[in-house]
Short mmCIF file of C-alpha atoms in Angstrom, two decimals:
data_model
loop_
_atom_site.label_atom_id
_atom_site.label_comp_id
_atom_site.label_asym_id
_atom_site.label_seq_id
_atom_site.Cartn_x
_atom_site.Cartn_y
_atom_site.Cartn_z
CA MET F 1 100.08 97.71 97.06
CA LEU F 2 100.91 94.65 99.14
CA LEU F 3 101.56 95.15 102.86
CA SER F 4 101.98 91.55 104.01
CA MET F 5 101.17 87.94 103.24
CA THR F 6 100.74 84.89 105.47
CA ILE F 7 100.59 81.28 104.31
CA GLU F 8 100.12 78.01 106.18
CA ASN F 9 99.93 74.36 105.07
CA PHE F 10 100.83 75.33 101.50
CA LYS F 11 103.45 73.52 99.40
CA SER F 12 106.63 73.36 101.54
CA VAL F 13 105.24 75.65 104.26
CA LYS F 14 103.67 73.91 107.27
CA SER F 15 103.38 76.39 110.14
CA SER F 16 102.15 79.94 109.59
CA GLN F 17 104.79 82.12 107.86
CA THR F 18 104.53 85.85 107.16
CA ILE F 19 106.48 88.17 104.88
CA SER F 20 105.97 91.89 105.45
CA PHE F 21 106.59 94.61 102.89
CA GLU F 22 106.28 97.44 105.38
CA ALA F 23 109.45 99.40 106.04
CA VAL F 24 110.81 99.34 109.59
CA LYS F 25 111.42 102.68 111.25
CA ASP F 26 115.19 103.08 111.13
CA ASN F 27 116.83 106.35 110.12
CA ARG F 28 119.97 104.45 109.07
CA LEU F 29 118.14 102.81 106.17
CA ASP F 30 117.85 104.47 102.75
CA PRO F 31 114.55 106.45 102.58
CA SER F 32 114.69 106.62 98.75
CA LYS F 33 113.87 102.90 98.58
CA ILE F 34 110.42 103.21 100.16
CA ILE F 35 106.98 104.44 99.12
CA GLU F 36 105.34 106.74 101.66
CA VAL F 37 101.68 105.99 102.40
CA ASN F 38 101.17 108.04 105.57
CA ASP F 39 102.93 108.83 108.86
CA LYS F 40 102.44 105.25 110.07
CA ILE F 41 102.97 103.17 106.91
CA ASN F 42 105.89 103.13 104.49
CA LEU F 43 106.21 100.35 101.94
CA ILE F 44 109.39 98.85 100.50
CA LYS F 45 109.80 99.25 96.72
CA THR F 46 111.82 96.07 96.10
CA SER F 47 111.92 92.99 98.34
CA ALA F 48 113.82 89.76 97.76
CA VAL F 49 113.55 86.20 99.06
CA ILE F 50 116.95 84.47 99.00
CA GLY F 51 117.90 80.88 99.80
CA PRO F 52 119.22 77.60 98.42
CA ASN F 53 117.56 75.46 95.77
CA GLY F 54 114.69 73.40 97.15
CA ALA F 55 114.23 75.60 100.23
CA GLY F 56 110.69 76.62 99.26
CA LYS F 57 111.50 80.23 98.36
CA SER F 58 108.82 80.32 95.68
CA SER F 59 105.95 79.29 97.98
CA PHE F 60 104.82 82.90 98.44
CA VAL F 61 104.77 83.53 94.69
CA ARG F 62 102.86 80.31 94.09
CA ALA F 63 100.38 81.19 96.87
CA LEU F 64 99.60 84.59 95.32
CA GLU F 65 99.37 82.93 91.92
CA VAL F 66 96.89 80.35 93.25
CA LEU F 67 94.86 82.96 95.11
CA ARG F 68 94.63 85.13 92.00
CA ARG F 69 93.58 82.19 89.81
CA ILE F 70 90.83 81.14 92.25
CA VAL F 71 89.43 84.65 92.73
CA LEU F 72 89.47 85.56 89.03
CA SER F 73 88.07 82.22 87.89
CA PRO F 74 85.11 82.73 85.49
CA ARG F 75 81.70 81.43 86.48
CA GLU F 76 81.69 78.64 83.90
CA ILE F 77 84.48 76.88 85.83
CA GLU F 78 82.52 74.96 88.44
CA ASN F 79 85.46 74.11 90.71
CA PRO F 80 88.51 76.41 90.37
CA LEU F 81 89.97 74.88 93.55
CA ALA F 82 90.59 71.49 91.91
CA SER F 83 93.23 72.68 89.47
CA SER F 84 94.60 75.48 91.64
CA LEU F 85 95.09 73.67 94.95
CA SER F 86 95.73 70.12 93.78
CA GLY F 87 99.10 69.10 95.15
CA THR F 88 99.74 72.45 96.82
CA VAL F 89 98.80 71.69 100.42
CA PHE F 90 101.76 70.92 102.68
CA ALA F 91 103.77 68.46 100.63
CA TYR F 92 104.98 66.39 103.59
CA GLY F 93 101.71 66.20 105.49
CA ILE F 94 99.76 62.98 106.01
CA ASP F 95 96.30 64.41 105.37
CA LYS F 96 96.22 65.98 101.90
CA LEU F 97 92.72 67.36 102.51
CA THR F 98 93.75 69.68 105.35
CA PRO F 99 93.02 73.17 103.97
CA ALA F 100 95.73 75.61 102.95
CA ASN F 101 95.46 79.06 104.52
CA ILE F 102 96.42 82.21 102.60
CA SER F 103 95.93 85.74 103.93
CA ILE F 104 96.99 89.07 102.44
CA ASP F 105 96.86 92.73 103.48
CA VAL F 106 96.67 95.15 100.53
CA LEU F 107 96.38 98.92 100.29
CA LEU F 108 93.06 99.61 98.57
CA LYS F 109 92.98 103.36 99.09
CA LYS F 110 95.58 105.91 100.10
CA GLY F 111 93.59 108.57 101.89
CA THR F 112 94.38 112.03 103.13
CA GLU F 113 96.18 112.15 106.46
CA GLY F 114 93.85 113.34 109.25
CA ASN F 115 90.79 113.46 106.97
CA GLU F 116 88.06 111.13 108.26
CA GLU F 117 86.05 111.57 105.06
CA ASP F 118 89.02 110.40 102.94
CA PRO F 119 90.49 107.52 104.98
CA THR F 120 93.31 105.13 104.20
CA ILE F 121 91.77 101.68 103.57
CA ILE F 122 93.61 98.37 103.86
CA GLY F 123 91.87 95.20 102.70
CA ARG F 124 92.56 91.96 104.60
CA TYR F 125 91.45 88.89 102.67
CA LEU F 126 91.65 85.32 104.00
CA LEU F 127 90.96 82.08 102.16
CA SER F 128 91.12 78.63 103.77
CA ALA F 129 90.45 75.84 101.27
CA ASN F 130 91.52 72.51 99.85
CA ARG F 131 90.91 71.26 96.32
CA GLU F 132 87.28 70.33 97.13
CA MET F 133 85.80 73.16 99.18
CA VAL F 134 86.23 76.52 100.88
CA TYR F 135 86.38 76.17 104.67
CA GLU F 136 86.65 79.82 105.57
CA GLU F 137 86.72 83.11 103.71
CA SER F 138 86.67 86.66 105.01
CA LEU F 139 87.27 90.26 104.02
CA TYR F 140 87.99 93.02 106.53
CA TYR F 141 88.69 96.68 105.89
CA ILE F 142 91.17 98.44 108.15
CA VAL F 143 89.97 102.04 107.98
CA ASN F 144 92.46 104.51 109.44
CA GLY F 145 93.71 101.70 111.71
CA SER F 146 90.24 100.48 112.78
CA LYS F 147 89.31 96.91 111.71
CA LYS F 148 85.84 96.62 110.12
CA LEU F 149 84.13 93.39 109.03
CA MET F 150 82.94 93.31 105.41
CA PHE F 151 81.96 89.65 105.13
CA GLU F 152 82.83 86.32 106.71
CA ARG F 153 81.93 82.83 105.55
CA LYS F 154 82.63 79.70 107.63
CA LYS F 155 81.84 76.06 106.94
CA ILE F 156 79.35 74.65 109.44
CA GLU F 157 80.90 71.51 110.89
CA GLY F 158 78.95 68.38 110.00
CA GLU F 159 76.66 70.25 107.57
CA ASP F 160 76.72 71.23 103.91
CA GLY F 161 76.11 74.93 104.48
CA TYR F 162 77.99 77.99 105.68
CA ALA F 163 77.50 80.57 108.38
CA TYR F 164 77.70 84.14 107.01
CA ARG F 165 78.32 87.46 108.74
CA PHE F 166 78.22 90.88 107.07
CA GLY F 167 79.47 94.20 108.37
CA LYS F 168 77.62 97.50 108.27
CA LEU F 169 80.04 98.94 105.70
CA TYR F 170 79.58 96.09 103.20
CA ARG F 171 78.11 97.33 99.91
CA GLY F 172 76.60 94.78 97.54
CA ASP F 173 74.10 91.94 97.34
CA LYS F 174 74.33 89.55 100.31
CA LYS F 175 71.68 86.85 100.47
CA ARG F 176 71.35 86.15 96.74
CA ALA F 177 75.12 85.77 96.23
CA ALA F 178 75.43 83.51 99.27
CA LYS F 179 72.33 81.36 98.76
CA HIS F 180 73.37 79.42 95.65
CA LEU F 181 77.16 79.73 95.97
CA PRO F 182 78.91 76.37 95.41
CA GLN F 183 81.31 75.27 98.15
CA SER F 184 84.12 75.27 95.59
CA ARG F 185 83.83 78.98 94.66
CA THR F 186 84.69 82.13 96.61
CA PHE F 187 82.12 84.65 97.76
CA LEU F 188 84.55 87.42 96.80
CA SER F 189 84.48 86.32 93.17
CA GLU F 190 80.73 85.69 92.97
CA SER F 191 79.73 88.96 94.64
CA ALA F 192 82.22 90.98 92.56
CA LEU F 193 80.95 89.45 89.31
CA ALA F 194 77.43 90.37 90.47
CA GLY F 195 78.53 94.01 90.79
CA GLY F 196 79.03 94.24 94.56
CA GLN F 197 81.00 97.42 95.29
CA THR F 198 82.99 96.17 98.31
CA SER F 199 84.00 92.87 96.73
CA SER F 200 84.79 94.57 93.42
CA GLU F 201 87.46 96.73 95.05
CA MET F 202 89.40 93.69 96.27
CA TYR F 203 88.65 91.75 93.07
CA SER F 204 90.05 94.64 91.04
CA TRP F 205 93.33 94.49 92.99
CA PHE F 206 93.84 90.88 91.91
CA LYS F 207 92.87 91.66 88.32
CA ASN F 208 94.58 94.99 87.69
CA THR F 209 97.34 95.48 90.28
CA LEU F 210 98.86 92.04 90.89
CA ASN F 211 101.25 91.24 88.02
CA ILE F 212 103.05 87.87 88.01
CA LEU F 213 105.74 87.61 85.34
CA PRO F 214 105.48 84.43 83.20
CA MET F 215 108.05 81.88 84.35
CA GLY F 216 109.17 80.68 80.94
CA VAL F 217 110.70 82.37 77.91
CA GLY F 218 108.50 80.69 75.28
CA THR F 219 105.24 81.54 73.54
CA GLN F 220 103.50 82.78 76.70
CA ALA F 221 106.29 85.29 77.34
CA GLU F 222 106.24 86.34 73.67
CA GLN F 223 102.49 87.05 73.78
CA PHE F 224 102.98 89.00 77.00
CA VAL F 225 105.56 91.20 75.21
CA ALA F 226 103.63 91.41 71.92
CA ASP F 227 100.37 92.48 73.59
CA ALA F 228 102.18 95.26 75.48
CA LEU F 229 103.96 96.53 72.36
CA LYS F 230 100.70 96.51 70.41
CA LYS F 231 99.07 98.63 73.12
CA HIS F 232 102.13 100.89 73.58
CA PRO F 233 103.95 101.21 70.21
CA GLY F 234 106.49 103.62 71.70
CA TRP F 235 107.76 100.94 74.04
CA GLY F 236 109.67 99.33 71.16
CA ASP F 237 112.18 102.21 71.13
CA MET F 238 112.17 102.21 74.92
CA LEU F 239 113.13 98.51 74.89
CA VAL F 240 116.11 99.29 72.64
CA ASN F 241 117.33 101.92 75.11
CA TYR F 242 116.74 99.56 78.02
CA LEU F 243 118.77 96.79 76.34
CA TRP F 244 121.59 99.25 75.60
CA ALA F 245 121.68 100.05 79.33
CA LEU F 246 122.30 96.33 79.90
CA ASP F 247 125.17 96.17 77.34
CA ILE F 248 123.11 94.67 74.50
CA THR F 249 124.01 97.21 71.80
CA ASP F 250 123.37 95.52 68.45
CA ILE F 251 119.56 95.70 68.52
CA ARG F 252 118.13 98.74 66.73
CA ARG F 253 114.44 97.92 66.63
CA VAL F 254 111.82 95.77 68.38
CA GLY F 255 108.48 95.38 66.64
CA VAL F 256 105.34 93.24 66.41
CA ARG F 257 104.22 91.20 63.42
CA GLU F 258 100.64 89.98 63.01
CA LYS F 259 100.33 86.30 62.05
CA GLU F 260 97.64 84.77 59.84
CA ASP F 261 96.17 82.84 62.79
CA GLY F 262 95.56 86.09 64.67
CA THR F 263 98.48 85.73 67.10
CA ARG F 264 101.41 88.14 67.23
CA SER F 265 105.15 87.60 67.05
CA VAL F 266 107.93 89.85 68.35
CA VAL F 267 110.71 90.67 65.87
CA PHE F 268 114.18 92.07 66.65
CA THR F 269 116.30 93.96 64.11
CA HIS F 270 120.04 93.55 64.66
CA VAL F 271 122.68 95.87 63.17
CA TYR F 272 126.42 95.21 63.04
CA VAL F 273 129.55 96.42 61.23
CA ASN F 274 130.92 94.06 58.57
CA ASP F 275 134.00 95.12 56.50
CA LYS F 276 133.37 98.73 57.50
CA LYS F 277 129.80 98.48 56.21
CA VAL F 278 126.70 98.53 58.33
CA ASP F 279 124.70 95.35 57.89
CA GLY F 280 121.81 93.73 59.72
CA TYR F 281 119.26 90.96 60.05
CA SER F 282 115.91 90.24 61.72
CA ASN F 283 115.17 87.55 64.27
CA SER F 284 111.96 86.32 65.87
CA PHE F 285 111.52 86.21 69.63
CA LEU F 286 111.84 82.43 69.85
CA MET F 287 115.06 82.49 67.82
CA GLU F 288 116.81 84.85 70.21
CA SER F 289 118.91 83.74 73.18
CA LEU F 290 117.07 82.69 76.32
CA SER F 291 118.70 85.48 78.32
CA LEU F 292 117.56 88.17 75.85
CA ARG F 293 113.99 86.87 75.94
CA ARG F 294 114.08 86.95 79.73
CA LEU F 295 115.40 90.52 79.79
CA VAL F 296 112.76 91.72 77.34
CA ALA F 297 109.93 90.16 79.37
CA ILE F 298 111.27 91.77 82.55
CA GLY F 299 111.61 95.10 80.73
CA ILE F 300 107.97 95.08 79.62
CA ALA F 301 106.88 94.20 83.18
CA PHE F 302 108.96 97.13 84.43
CA PHE F 303 107.42 99.58 81.94
CA THR F 304 103.93 98.54 83.01
CA SER F 305 104.89 99.14 86.64
CA PHE F 306 106.30 102.58 85.82
CA VAL F 307 103.07 103.90 84.27
CA SER F 308 100.50 102.35 86.65
CA GLU F 309 100.50 101.00 90.18
CA LYS F 310 101.49 97.34 90.17
CA VAL F 311 102.69 94.63 92.54
CA LEU F 312 105.22 92.81 90.37
CA LEU F 313 106.27 89.25 91.28
CA ILE F 314 109.27 87.65 89.56
CA ASP F 315 110.24 84.10 90.42
CA ASP F 316 113.78 82.92 89.57
CA PHE F 317 114.69 86.56 89.02
CA GLY F 318 118.31 85.85 88.11
CA GLN F 319 117.51 82.99 85.74
CA LEU F 320 119.92 83.16 82.76
CA LEU F 321 121.26 86.56 83.87
CA HIS F 322 124.74 87.79 84.81
CA PRO F 323 124.96 88.91 88.49
CA ASP F 324 125.92 92.49 87.50
CA VAL F 325 122.94 92.68 85.14
CA LEU F 326 120.70 91.33 87.89
CA CYS F 327 121.80 94.09 90.27
CA HIS F 328 121.45 96.75 87.57
CA LEU F 329 117.88 95.64 86.91
CA VAL F 330 117.06 96.38 90.55
CA GLU F 331 118.73 99.78 90.21
CA ILE F 332 116.64 100.54 87.09
CA PHE F 333 113.41 99.59 88.87
CA GLU F 334 114.32 101.62 91.95
CA SER F 335 115.25 104.75 89.96
CA CYS F 336 112.32 104.77 87.49
CA ASN F 337 109.53 103.49 89.75
CA LYS F 338 107.41 105.94 91.72
CA HIS F 339 104.40 103.95 92.93
CA SER F 340 104.84 100.19 92.37
CA GLN F 341 106.36 97.27 94.28
CA MET F 342 108.47 94.34 93.22
CA LEU F 343 109.04 91.01 94.97
CA VAL F 344 111.77 88.82 93.51
CA VAL F 345 112.80 85.28 94.40
CA ASP F 346 116.28 83.99 93.66
CA CYS F 347 119.26 81.91 94.79
CA ASN F 348 121.75 84.60 93.80
CA PRO F 349 123.50 86.27 96.78
CA SER F 350 124.39 89.23 94.52
CA LEU F 351 121.11 90.77 95.71
CA LEU F 352 122.91 91.26 99.06
CA LYS F 353 125.29 93.76 97.45
CA ASP F 354 125.81 96.74 99.75
CA GLY F 355 123.40 99.58 99.03
CA LEU F 356 121.25 97.60 96.59
CA LEU F 357 118.36 96.71 98.93
CA ARG F 358 117.46 97.73 102.47
CA LYS F 359 117.95 95.23 105.29
CA ASP F 360 114.20 95.02 105.87
CA ALA F 361 113.74 94.17 102.18
CA ILE F 362 115.79 90.97 102.38
CA TRP F 363 114.13 87.70 103.44
CA PHE F 364 115.80 84.32 103.77
CA ALA F 365 114.20 80.90 103.25
CA GLN F 366 115.42 77.59 104.61
CA LYS F 367 114.04 74.21 105.71
CA ASP F 368 113.62 73.30 109.38
CA ASN F 369 114.00 69.82 110.91
CA GLU F 370 110.52 68.86 109.61
CA SER F 371 111.48 69.80 106.02
CA SER F 372 109.12 72.76 106.32
CA THR F 373 110.08 76.17 104.96
CA VAL F 374 110.64 79.06 107.36
CA PHE F 375 111.16 82.69 106.36
CA TYR F 376 113.05 85.33 108.33
CA SER F 377 114.28 88.84 107.66
CA LEU F 378 117.83 90.21 107.47
CA SER F 379 116.64 93.01 109.76
CA ASP F 380 116.22 90.38 112.52
CA PHE F 381 120.03 90.26 112.76
CA LYS F 382 121.13 93.14 114.97
CA GLY F 383 124.50 94.77 115.36
CA ARG F 384 127.08 96.12 112.94
CA SER F 385 129.94 94.44 111.13
CA ARG F 386 132.80 95.61 108.94
CA THR F 387 132.19 92.58 106.74
CA SER F 388 129.61 93.08 103.97
CA ASN F 389 126.28 91.27 104.20
CA TYR F 390 127.21 89.47 100.98
CA ASN F 391 130.34 87.98 102.55
CA ARG F 392 128.64 87.33 105.89
CA TYR F 393 125.94 85.35 104.08
CA LEU F 394 128.53 83.24 102.25
CA GLN F 395 130.27 82.65 105.59
CA GLY F 396 127.02 81.26 107.03
CA ALA F 397 126.12 84.15 109.35
CA PHE F 398 122.48 84.22 108.23
CA GLY F 399 121.86 80.55 107.40
CA ALA F 400 119.85 79.74 104.27
CA LEU F 401 122.90 78.19 102.57
CA PRO F 402 122.95 74.89 100.67
CA VAL F 403 124.50 71.90 102.47
CA THR F 404 126.66 70.15 99.89
CA SER F 405 128.48 66.81 100.06
CA ASP F 406 130.60 64.58 97.86
CA PHE F 407 128.98 62.59 95.07
CA TYR F 408 130.37 59.46 93.41
CA PHE F 409 128.89 57.92 90.29
CA VAL F 410 128.81 54.12 90.23
CA HIS F 411 128.12 52.55 86.84
CA ASP F 412 125.60 49.68 86.94
CA GLY F 413 127.51 47.73 84.28
CA THR F 414 124.90 48.10 81.53
CA PRO F 415 126.58 48.87 78.17
CA VAL F 416 125.81 52.44 77.12
CA ASP F 417 124.89 51.37 73.58
CA ASP F 418 122.27 48.96 74.97
CA VAL F 419 120.70 51.73 77.04
CA GLU F 420 120.49 54.05 74.01
CA GLU F 421 118.97 51.28 71.89
CA GLU F 422 116.43 50.52 74.60
CA ASN F 423 115.43 54.22 74.81
CA GLU F 424 115.03 54.39 71.02
CA GLN F 425 112.73 51.36 71.09
CA LYS F 426 110.61 52.98 73.80
CA GLU F 427 110.26 56.15 71.71
CA GLU F 428 109.21 54.15 68.65
CA ASN F 429 106.58 52.27 70.70
#
């Protein structure tokens, strides 16, 4: 599970910004919305980042996405930094080669309270890199609250090489993995692929626990759904029940069809009453409405999180969805989930509905006077009010609102027909 994340000089974020997923100690907040780790650590099930368009809300999702892509990059890709970090360092900075810094704390092992032989282990991984090279990389274990070095790698200023440090608890090959490691690849990845036990534990979190929902509703989303239904045939019926809970009641079956090229398509069977007779038809995934495709992809991501521990990230959570459906999706995740987390990013203030999320689960994003994104928590605002948080947000009490102004269209005088003809000629050429 994810405890916290810090990013700096990445996309719209300039100065160091941290989002925490640890629950604050406050008896007034709903205890059913947390996951208990031990007496000192409780984690929030569902967290949300809210703010206006263009505020940089998605920077945390993109940072985790980039970090995952770099770490899991196969060996045949010589420089995974080039495609992952190109254009992602602070967008408004002068020097585009200044490294981006991304650091995460994740729960690697939930131990037994008070048992030194079965400790709780938190992994702290840091990567500082631009699109050409890694400047710094480190992995620490926090064992029952005590910070232990696993490995550290720092670029030697003015030289091609790196200075390495290894802790006593590190398990795995050291010198061989470090000796021939290119400056564009991570030690975590190389040592894990070589079978190093310590690195493999953190590597496995990126591979098996971190789950980022596909942004679109096209072929990538369809394959995501099809692969899950092929592995779990019973989830087709579960999807029908899930859609009924969201007021989509004409779908009776969801199945997978194998194509000749080896890919899979998702097929929906609709049933309706026509002249007092039951009739129906089948539709492919890509022929369904965008909102239905989105709901199905979210549903499959939910099911995966219900059966195994996942950290689920959903950007543009409310895309194409009714506000009431959006809130009900959170309620479904909260009620069915026992051991997973979800972080959603959205513009929709409906997520501030009373009782839906805890105060410490809500984060706001807005731009400062340097056009850099800053994040802050709803729990930072003290005191009580008879006005709901939803209404207080719309009244500007928490900031993170769009600043709108009048717009006037001025026609340039070019005849519309000429513009269309010009565009047609460009397409032909």
